Amino acid sequence: MTEPIRVERSAAAAIVTIDRPERMNALSWATVRRLGEVGQELAADASVRVCVLTGAGDKAFCAGADLKERQSMSRAQVREMLTAYRSDLGWLARSDFVTVAAINGVALGGGLELALSCDLRCAVPGATLGLPETSLGIIPGAGGTQRIARLIGEARALDLVLTGRRLDATEALAVGLLNRVIPESESLLDGTLAWLKPVIEGAPIAQRAALLAVRAARALHLEQGLDYERELYEICLESEDRDEALRAIAEKRKPNFTGK
Ligand code: COA
């Protein structure tokens, strides 16, 4: 069987590609399991600062659940799959590095839910995003209802979840589903890596602290969040990279961050 996931490195960025273009990169059981293993492998590698998740080919990022495989699955197997979405794909929202979905085509159903699990999202101008599950007699089951409402607000989330309508990249950007659309003049990967260069080359301790602090805002009450921010600031304040940044400004040069 061919590997459903490809992993490559570009300096501190890991590029994770769902590689099933003949099925529009749909999420089969094996794909979800392998993505889970990839998450563990990347977590064990402290040099990874950014993980770019994308799809093979130029048609699909991911067309959601593998509907062909789903036809032969029992209800019990579907339940197991829903559990696996949460356990095996949860790292996209919890890792110590920044996760970004680089949407190279359609991101539908579970495909958009994958992208919603990431910290950031960008897309090609021709991308199509949507949660069509209700038209299939189900609801998004890989975190989609919860994540989309938190990301773009209840009214917009209800519009998309209840109607199942598909958005083009321009509308997805306007409603806040996408952080940016990479212009056609650049390749999606190059554009994504150029956008995230400050993360890839920035002070590792501060980058991680910033990621954890902002992510925490959705779960914590404000006072708790302010305490957590202070805690994380303290770690930055004690870092050598913070002193190096101040020296670099005084000496009018680029800082040389070491992650200490
Ligand atoms: N699971 C498995 N296979 C899928 C798939 C999915 N989710 N989506 C597409 N494919 C397969 C098609 O069956 C087809 O295979 P075939 O040639 O062997 O029949 C191949 O990918 C190409 O799809 P096709 O529909 O011919 O291409 P298209 O460019 O016209 O449309 C989509 C692409 C993704 C827009 C369309 O296939 C679609 O709407 N798929 C369903 C998406 C969906 O509802 N996902 C939510 C699941 S909860």
mmCIF file with all atom_site columns, N, CA and C and ligand atoms in Angstrom, residues 20-28 59-60 62-70 85 106-111 113 128 130-136 138-141 166, ligand 1:
data_model
loop_
_atom_site.group_PDB
_atom_site.id
_atom_site.type_symbol
_atom_site.label_atom_id
_atom_site.label_alt_id
_atom_site.label_comp_id
_atom_site.label_asym_id
_atom_site.label_entity_id
_atom_site.label_seq_id
_atom_site.pdbx_PDB_ins_code
_atom_site.Cartn_x
_atom_site.Cartn_y
_atom_site.Cartn_z
_atom_site.occupancy
_atom_site.B_iso_or_equiv
_atom_site.pdbx_formal_charge
_atom_site.auth_seq_id
_atom_site.auth_comp_id
_atom_site.auth_asym_id
_atom_site.auth_atom_id
_atom_site.pdbx_PDB_model_num
ATOM   1   N N   . ARG A 1 20  ? -3.075  11.472 -1.569  1.00 0.00 ? 20  ARG A N   1
ATOM   2   C CA  . ARG A 1 20  ? -4.051  10.548 -2.172  1.00 0.00 ? 20  ARG A CA  1
ATOM   3   C C   . ARG A 1 20  ? -4.868  11.316 -3.222  1.00 0.00 ? 20  ARG A C   1
ATOM   4   N N   . PRO A 1 21  ? -4.164  11.895 -4.197  1.00 0.00 ? 21  PRO A N   1
ATOM   5   C CA  . PRO A 1 21  ? -4.880  12.789 -5.127  1.00 0.00 ? 21  PRO A CA  1
ATOM   6   C C   . PRO A 1 21  ? -6.000  12.084 -5.892  1.00 0.00 ? 21  PRO A C   1
ATOM   7   N N   . GLU A 1 22  ? -5.861  10.762 -6.098  1.00 0.00 ? 22  GLU A N   1
ATOM   8   C CA  . GLU A 1 22  ? -6.911  10.033 -6.833  1.00 0.00 ? 22  GLU A CA  1
ATOM   9   C C   . GLU A 1 22  ? -8.216  9.989  -6.054  1.00 0.00 ? 22  GLU A C   1
ATOM   10  N N   . ARG A 1 23  ? -8.146  10.233 -4.751  1.00 0.00 ? 23  ARG A N   1
ATOM   11  C CA  . ARG A 1 23  ? -9.365  10.306 -3.918  1.00 0.00 ? 23  ARG A CA  1
ATOM   12  C C   . ARG A 1 23  ? -9.516  11.703 -3.323  1.00 0.00 ? 23  ARG A C   1
ATOM   13  N N   . MET A 1 24  ? -8.986  12.679 -4.017  1.00 0.00 ? 24  MET A N   1
ATOM   14  C CA  . MET A 1 24  ? -9.080  14.071 -3.561  1.00 0.00 ? 24  MET A CA  1
ATOM   15  C C   . MET A 1 24  ? -8.539  14.227 -2.128  1.00 0.00 ? 24  MET A C   1
ATOM   16  N N   . ASN A 1 25  ? -7.492  13.414 -1.828  1.00 0.00 ? 25  ASN A N   1
ATOM   17  C CA  . ASN A 1 25  ? -6.822  13.460 -0.521  1.00 0.00 ? 25  ASN A CA  1
ATOM   18  C C   . ASN A 1 25  ? -7.794  13.249 0.649   1.00 0.00 ? 25  ASN A C   1
ATOM   19  N N   . ALA A 1 26  ? -8.819  12.440 0.391   1.00 0.00 ? 26  ALA A N   1
ATOM   20  C CA  . ALA A 1 26  ? -9.822  12.179 1.433   1.00 0.00 ? 26  ALA A CA  1
ATOM   21  C C   . ALA A 1 26  ? -9.209  11.404 2.599   1.00 0.00 ? 26  ALA A C   1
ATOM   22  N N   . LEU A 1 27  ? -9.835  11.551 3.755   1.00 0.00 ? 27  LEU A N   1
ATOM   23  C CA  . LEU A 1 27  ? -9.322  10.959 4.988   1.00 0.00 ? 27  LEU A CA  1
ATOM   24  C C   . LEU A 1 27  ? -9.802  9.522  5.158   1.00 0.00 ? 27  LEU A C   1
ATOM   25  N N   . SER A 1 28  ? -8.970  8.593  4.759   1.00 0.00 ? 28  SER A N   1
ATOM   26  C CA  . SER A 1 28  ? -9.255  7.181  5.018   1.00 0.00 ? 28  SER A CA  1
ATOM   27  C C   . SER A 1 28  ? -8.804  6.878  6.451   1.00 0.00 ? 28  SER A C   1
ATOM   28  N N   . LYS A 1 59  ? -5.894  19.975 -7.104  1.00 0.00 ? 59  LYS A N   1
ATOM   29  C CA  . LYS A 1 59  ? -7.362  19.995 -7.029  1.00 0.00 ? 59  LYS A CA  1
ATOM   30  C C   . LYS A 1 59  ? -7.875  20.070 -5.593  1.00 0.00 ? 59  LYS A C   1
ATOM   31  N N   . ALA A 1 60  ? -7.268  19.249 -4.725  1.00 0.00 ? 60  ALA A N   1
ATOM   32  C CA  . ALA A 1 60  ? -7.837  19.133 -3.386  1.00 0.00 ? 60  ALA A CA  1
ATOM   33  C C   . ALA A 1 60  ? -6.787  19.272 -2.287  1.00 0.00 ? 60  ALA A C   1
ATOM   34  N N   . CYS A 1 62  ? -8.186  18.498 0.827   1.00 0.00 ? 62  CYS A N   1
ATOM   35  C CA  . CYS A 1 62  ? -8.759  17.262 1.365   1.00 0.00 ? 62  CYS A CA  1
ATOM   36  C C   . CYS A 1 62  ? -10.278 17.349 1.220   1.00 0.00 ? 62  CYS A C   1
ATOM   37  N N   . ALA A 1 63  ? -10.851 16.326 0.575   1.00 0.00 ? 63  ALA A N   1
ATOM   38  C CA  . ALA A 1 63  ? -12.308 16.331 0.334   1.00 0.00 ? 63  ALA A CA  1
ATOM   39  C C   . ALA A 1 63  ? -13.079 15.698 1.484   1.00 0.00 ? 63  ALA A C   1
ATOM   40  N N   . GLY A 1 64  ? -12.467 15.643 2.662   1.00 0.00 ? 64  GLY A N   1
ATOM   41  C CA  . GLY A 1 64  ? -13.182 15.154 3.846   1.00 0.00 ? 64  GLY A CA  1
ATOM   42  C C   . GLY A 1 64  ? -13.047 13.665 4.026   1.00 0.00 ? 64  GLY A C   1
ATOM   43  N N   . ALA A 1 65  ? -14.025 13.091 4.694   1.00 0.00 ? 65  ALA A N   1
ATOM   44  C CA  . ALA A 1 65  ? -14.002 11.648 4.931   1.00 0.00 ? 65  ALA A CA  1
ATOM   45  C C   . ALA A 1 65  ? -13.930 10.924 3.594   1.00 0.00 ? 65  ALA A C   1
ATOM   46  N N   . ASP A 1 66  ? -13.251 9.774  3.598   1.00 0.00 ? 66  ASP A N   1
ATOM   47  C CA  . ASP A 1 66  ? -13.212 8.960  2.381   1.00 0.00 ? 66  ASP A CA  1
ATOM   48  C C   . ASP A 1 66  ? -14.579 8.286  2.237   1.00 0.00 ? 66  ASP A C   1
ATOM   49  N N   . LEU A 1 67  ? -15.403 8.858  1.365   1.00 0.00 ? 67  LEU A N   1
ATOM   50  C CA  . LEU A 1 67  ? -16.801 8.404  1.273   1.00 0.00 ? 67  LEU A CA  1
ATOM   51  C C   . LEU A 1 67  ? -16.903 7.017  0.652   1.00 0.00 ? 67  LEU A C   1
ATOM   52  N N   . LYS A 1 68  ? -15.887 6.639  -0.132  1.00 0.00 ? 68  LYS A N   1
ATOM   53  C CA  . LYS A 1 68  ? -15.902 5.273  -0.695  1.00 0.00 ? 68  LYS A CA  1
ATOM   54  C C   . LYS A 1 68  ? -15.653 4.262  0.421   1.00 0.00 ? 68  LYS A C   1
ATOM   55  N N   . GLU A 1 69  ? -14.657 4.550  1.247   1.00 0.00 ? 69  GLU A N   1
ATOM   56  C CA  . GLU A 1 69  ? -14.358 3.663  2.378   1.00 0.00 ? 69  GLU A CA  1
ATOM   57  C C   . GLU A 1 69  ? -15.540 3.646  3.355   1.00 0.00 ? 69  GLU A C   1
ATOM   58  N N   . ARG A 1 70  ? -16.144 4.821  3.548   1.00 0.00 ? 70  ARG A N   1
ATOM   59  C CA  . ARG A 1 70  ? -17.235 4.967  4.519   1.00 0.00 ? 70  ARG A CA  1
ATOM   60  C C   . ARG A 1 70  ? -18.412 4.037  4.197   1.00 0.00 ? 70  ARG A C   1
ATOM   61  N N   . TYR A 1 85  ? -10.368 10.796 15.050  1.00 0.00 ? 85  TYR A N   1
ATOM   62  C CA  . TYR A 1 85  ? -10.175 12.190 14.609  1.00 0.00 ? 85  TYR A CA  1
ATOM   63  C C   . TYR A 1 85  ? -9.664  13.019 15.777  1.00 0.00 ? 85  TYR A C   1
ATOM   64  N N   . VAL A 1 106 ? -9.873  22.081 -2.967  1.00 0.00 ? 106 VAL A N   1
ATOM   65  C CA  . VAL A 1 106 ? -11.068 21.986 -2.130  1.00 0.00 ? 106 VAL A CA  1
ATOM   66  C C   . VAL A 1 106 ? -10.709 21.532 -0.710  1.00 0.00 ? 106 VAL A C   1
ATOM   67  N N   . ALA A 1 107 ? -11.342 22.156 0.246   1.00 0.00 ? 107 ALA A N   1
ATOM   68  C CA  . ALA A 1 107 ? -11.245 21.742 1.658   1.00 0.00 ? 107 ALA A CA  1
ATOM   69  C C   . ALA A 1 107 ? -12.683 21.614 2.115   1.00 0.00 ? 107 ALA A C   1
ATOM   70  N N   . LEU A 1 108 ? -13.188 20.379 2.066   1.00 0.00 ? 108 LEU A N   1
ATOM   71  C CA  . LEU A 1 108 ? -14.599 20.162 2.352   1.00 0.00 ? 108 LEU A CA  1
ATOM   72  C C   . LEU A 1 108 ? -14.762 19.199 3.528   1.00 0.00 ? 108 LEU A C   1
ATOM   73  N N   . GLY A 1 109 ? -15.802 19.415 4.305   1.00 0.00 ? 109 GLY A N   1
ATOM   74  C CA  . GLY A 1 109 ? -16.083 18.507 5.414   1.00 0.00 ? 109 GLY A CA  1
ATOM   75  C C   . GLY A 1 109 ? -14.864 18.331 6.307   1.00 0.00 ? 109 GLY A C   1
ATOM   76  N N   . GLY A 1 110 ? -14.481 17.068 6.518   1.00 0.00 ? 110 GLY A N   1
ATOM   77  C CA  . GLY A 1 110 ? -13.320 16.771 7.357   1.00 0.00 ? 110 GLY A CA  1
ATOM   78  C C   . GLY A 1 110 ? -12.046 17.466 6.880   1.00 0.00 ? 110 GLY A C   1
ATOM   79  N N   . GLY A 1 111 ? -12.001 17.810 5.602   1.00 0.00 ? 111 GLY A N   1
ATOM   80  C CA  . GLY A 1 111 ? -10.845 18.543 5.070   1.00 0.00 ? 111 GLY A CA  1
ATOM   81  C C   . GLY A 1 111 ? -10.784 19.946 5.659   1.00 0.00 ? 111 GLY A C   1
ATOM   82  N N   . GLU A 1 113 ? -12.271 20.735 8.409   1.00 0.00 ? 113 GLU A N   1
ATOM   83  C CA  . GLU A 1 113 ? -12.085 20.534 9.858   1.00 0.00 ? 113 GLU A CA  1
ATOM   84  C C   . GLU A 1 113 ? -10.606 20.352 10.210  1.00 0.00 ? 113 GLU A C   1
ATOM   85  N N   . THR A 1 128 ? -11.742 26.159 -2.534  1.00 0.00 ? 128 THR A N   1
ATOM   86  C CA  . THR A 1 128 ? -13.161 26.108 -2.163  1.00 0.00 ? 128 THR A CA  1
ATOM   87  C C   . THR A 1 128 ? -13.260 25.490 -0.771  1.00 0.00 ? 128 THR A C   1
ATOM   88  N N   . GLY A 1 130 ? -15.829 24.439 2.625   1.00 0.00 ? 130 GLY A N   1
ATOM   89  C CA  . GLY A 1 130 ? -17.215 24.259 3.051   1.00 0.00 ? 130 GLY A CA  1
ATOM   90  C C   . GLY A 1 130 ? -17.380 23.080 3.986   1.00 0.00 ? 130 GLY A C   1
ATOM   91  N N   . LEU A 1 131 ? -18.489 23.101 4.685   1.00 0.00 ? 131 LEU A N   1
ATOM   92  C CA  . LEU A 1 131 ? -18.860 21.993 5.585   1.00 0.00 ? 131 LEU A CA  1
ATOM   93  C C   . LEU A 1 131 ? -20.202 21.441 5.099   1.00 0.00 ? 131 LEU A C   1
ATOM   94  N N   . PRO A 1 132 ? -20.168 20.522 4.120   1.00 0.00 ? 132 PRO A N   1
ATOM   95  C CA  . PRO A 1 132 ? -21.420 20.045 3.521   1.00 0.00 ? 132 PRO A CA  1
ATOM   96  C C   . PRO A 1 132 ? -22.099 18.905 4.283   1.00 0.00 ? 132 PRO A C   1
ATOM   97  N N   . GLU A 1 133 ? -21.632 18.603 5.494   1.00 0.00 ? 133 GLU A N   1
ATOM   98  C CA  . GLU A 1 133 ? -22.108 17.397 6.191   1.00 0.00 ? 133 GLU A CA  1
ATOM   99  C C   . GLU A 1 133 ? -23.623 17.301 6.316   1.00 0.00 ? 133 GLU A C   1
ATOM   100 N N   . THR A 1 134 ? -24.300 18.427 6.634   1.00 0.00 ? 134 THR A N   1
ATOM   101 C CA  . THR A 1 134 ? -25.754 18.310 6.848   1.00 0.00 ? 134 THR A CA  1
ATOM   102 C C   . THR A 1 134 ? -26.454 17.818 5.576   1.00 0.00 ? 134 THR A C   1
ATOM   103 N N   . SER A 1 135 ? -25.869 18.094 4.426   1.00 0.00 ? 135 SER A N   1
ATOM   104 C CA  . SER A 1 135 ? -26.481 17.600 3.179   1.00 0.00 ? 135 SER A CA  1
ATOM   105 C C   . SER A 1 135 ? -26.298 16.086 3.044   1.00 0.00 ? 135 SER A C   1
ATOM   106 N N   . LEU A 1 136 ? -25.417 15.514 3.882   1.00 0.00 ? 136 LEU A N   1
ATOM   107 C CA  . LEU A 1 136 ? -25.200 14.063 3.877   1.00 0.00 ? 136 LEU A CA  1
ATOM   108 C C   . LEU A 1 136 ? -25.884 13.410 5.085   1.00 0.00 ? 136 LEU A C   1
ATOM   109 N N   . ILE A 1 138 ? -25.558 14.181 8.256   1.00 0.00 ? 138 ILE A N   1
ATOM   110 C CA  . ILE A 1 138 ? -24.742 14.144 9.481   1.00 0.00 ? 138 ILE A CA  1
ATOM   111 C C   . ILE A 1 138 ? -24.350 15.588 9.847   1.00 0.00 ? 138 ILE A C   1
ATOM   112 N N   . ILE A 1 139 ? -23.500 15.742 10.840  1.00 0.00 ? 139 ILE A N   1
ATOM   113 C CA  . ILE A 1 139 ? -22.937 17.065 11.139  1.00 0.00 ? 139 ILE A CA  1
ATOM   114 C C   . ILE A 1 139 ? -21.414 16.925 11.126  1.00 0.00 ? 139 ILE A C   1
ATOM   115 N N   . PRO A 1 140 ? -20.685 18.024 11.057  1.00 0.00 ? 140 PRO A N   1
ATOM   116 C CA  . PRO A 1 140 ? -19.232 17.904 11.150  1.00 0.00 ? 140 PRO A CA  1
ATOM   117 C C   . PRO A 1 140 ? -18.873 17.161 12.438  1.00 0.00 ? 140 PRO A C   1
ATOM   118 N N   . GLY A 1 141 ? -17.985 16.184 12.341  1.00 0.00 ? 141 GLY A N   1
ATOM   119 C CA  . GLY A 1 141 ? -17.718 15.337 13.509  1.00 0.00 ? 141 GLY A CA  1
ATOM   120 C C   . GLY A 1 141 ? -16.255 15.279 13.897  1.00 0.00 ? 141 GLY A C   1
ATOM   121 N N   . ARG A 1 166 ? -20.655 26.347 -0.174  1.00 0.00 ? 166 ARG A N   1
ATOM   122 C CA  . ARG A 1 166 ? -19.205 26.404 -0.385  1.00 0.00 ? 166 ARG A CA  1
ATOM   123 C C   . ARG A 1 166 ? -18.750 27.846 -0.593  1.00 0.00 ? 166 ARG A C   1
HETATM 124 N N1  . COA B 2 .   ? -13.969 10.371 -0.646  1.00 0.00 ? 1   COA B N1  1
HETATM 125 C C1  . COA B 2 .   ? -13.542 9.476  -1.549  1.00 0.00 ? 1   COA B C1  1
HETATM 126 N N2  . COA B 2 .   ? -13.368 9.750  -2.853  1.00 0.00 ? 1   COA B N2  1
HETATM 127 C C2  . COA B 2 .   ? -13.646 11.021 -3.245  1.00 0.00 ? 1   COA B C2  1
HETATM 128 C C3  . COA B 2 .   ? -14.095 12.020 -2.341  1.00 0.00 ? 1   COA B C3  1
HETATM 129 C C4  . COA B 2 .   ? -14.254 11.648 -0.979  1.00 0.00 ? 1   COA B C4  1
HETATM 130 N N3  . COA B 2 .   ? -14.644 12.522 -0.048  1.00 0.00 ? 1   COA B N3  1
HETATM 131 N N4  . COA B 2 .   ? -14.288 13.148 -3.040  1.00 0.00 ? 1   COA B N4  1
HETATM 132 C C5  . COA B 2 .   ? -13.955 12.873 -4.312  1.00 0.00 ? 1   COA B C5  1
HETATM 133 N N5  . COA B 2 .   ? -13.584 11.601 -4.439  1.00 0.00 ? 1   COA B N5  1
HETATM 134 C C6  . COA B 2 .   ? -13.176 10.874 -5.640  1.00 0.00 ? 1   COA B C6  1
HETATM 135 C C7  . COA B 2 .   ? -14.336 10.748 -6.603  1.00 0.00 ? 1   COA B C7  1
HETATM 136 O O1  . COA B 2 .   ? -15.180 9.661  -6.265  1.00 0.00 ? 1   COA B O1  1
HETATM 137 C C8  . COA B 2 .   ? -13.609 10.531 -7.917  1.00 0.00 ? 1   COA B C8  1
HETATM 138 O O2  . COA B 2 .   ? -13.165 9.207  -8.013  1.00 0.00 ? 1   COA B O2  1
HETATM 139 P P1  . COA B 2 .   ? -13.559 8.295  -9.301  1.00 0.00 ? 1   COA B P1  1
HETATM 140 O O3  . COA B 2 .   ? -12.982 9.034  -10.468 1.00 0.00 ? 1   COA B O3  1
HETATM 141 O O4  . COA B 2 .   ? -12.880 7.004  -8.999  1.00 0.00 ? 1   COA B O4  1
HETATM 142 O O5  . COA B 2 .   ? -15.039 8.243  -9.306  1.00 0.00 ? 1   COA B O5  1
HETATM 143 C C9  . COA B 2 .   ? -12.389 11.422 -7.748  1.00 0.00 ? 1   COA B C9  1
HETATM 144 O O6  . COA B 2 .   ? -12.218 11.647 -6.350  1.00 0.00 ? 1   COA B O6  1
HETATM 145 C C10 . COA B 2 .   ? -12.555 12.751 -8.420  1.00 0.00 ? 1   COA B C10 1
HETATM 146 O O7  . COA B 2 .   ? -13.759 13.327 -7.945  1.00 0.00 ? 1   COA B O7  1
HETATM 147 P P2  . COA B 2 .   ? -14.773 14.090 -8.936  1.00 0.00 ? 1   COA B P2  1
HETATM 148 O O8  . COA B 2 .   ? -16.052 14.323 -8.189  1.00 0.00 ? 1   COA B O8  1
HETATM 149 O O9  . COA B 2 .   ? -14.854 13.375 -10.232 1.00 0.00 ? 1   COA B O9  1
HETATM 150 O O10 . COA B 2 .   ? -13.973 15.441 -9.152  1.00 0.00 ? 1   COA B O10 1
HETATM 151 P P3  . COA B 2 .   ? -14.540 16.927 -9.250  1.00 0.00 ? 1   COA B P3  1
HETATM 152 O O11 . COA B 2 .   ? -13.341 17.775 -9.483  1.00 0.00 ? 1   COA B O11 1
HETATM 153 O O12 . COA B 2 .   ? -15.671 17.011 -10.196 1.00 0.00 ? 1   COA B O12 1
HETATM 154 O O13 . COA B 2 .   ? -15.142 17.245 -7.784  1.00 0.00 ? 1   COA B O13 1
HETATM 155 C C11 . COA B 2 .   ? -15.173 17.374 -5.378  1.00 0.00 ? 1   COA B C11 1
HETATM 156 C C12 . COA B 2 .   ? -14.323 17.200 -6.634  1.00 0.00 ? 1   COA B C12 1
HETATM 157 C C13 . COA B 2 .   ? -14.257 17.176 -4.179  1.00 0.00 ? 1   COA B C13 1
HETATM 158 C C14 . COA B 2 .   ? -15.740 18.795 -5.342  1.00 0.00 ? 1   COA B C14 1
HETATM 159 C C15 . COA B 2 .   ? -16.319 16.362 -5.376  1.00 0.00 ? 1   COA B C15 1
HETATM 160 O O14 . COA B 2 .   ? -15.787 15.068 -5.629  1.00 0.00 ? 1   COA B O14 1
HETATM 161 C C16 . COA B 2 .   ? -17.073 16.304 -4.070  1.00 0.00 ? 1   COA B C16 1
HETATM 162 O O15 . COA B 2 .   ? -17.926 17.149 -3.821  1.00 0.00 ? 1   COA B O15 1
HETATM 163 N N6  . COA B 2 .   ? -16.752 15.278 -3.232  1.00 0.00 ? 1   COA B N6  1
HETATM 164 C C17 . COA B 2 .   ? -17.455 15.057 -1.995  1.00 0.00 ? 1   COA B C17 1
HETATM 165 C C18 . COA B 2 .   ? -16.929 15.990 -0.937  1.00 0.00 ? 1   COA B C18 1
HETATM 166 C C19 . COA B 2 .   ? -17.727 15.897 0.339   1.00 0.00 ? 1   COA B C19 1
HETATM 167 O O16 . COA B 2 .   ? -18.942 15.956 0.353   1.00 0.00 ? 1   COA B O16 1
HETATM 168 N N7  . COA B 2 .   ? -16.993 15.769 1.426   1.00 0.00 ? 1   COA B N7  1
HETATM 169 C C20 . COA B 2 .   ? -17.569 15.789 2.745   1.00 0.00 ? 1   COA B C20 1
HETATM 170 C C21 . COA B 2 .   ? -17.560 14.459 3.336   1.00 0.00 ? 1   COA B C21 1
HETATM 171 S S1  . COA B 2 .   ? -18.274 14.566 4.949   1.00 0.00 ? 1   COA B S1  1
#
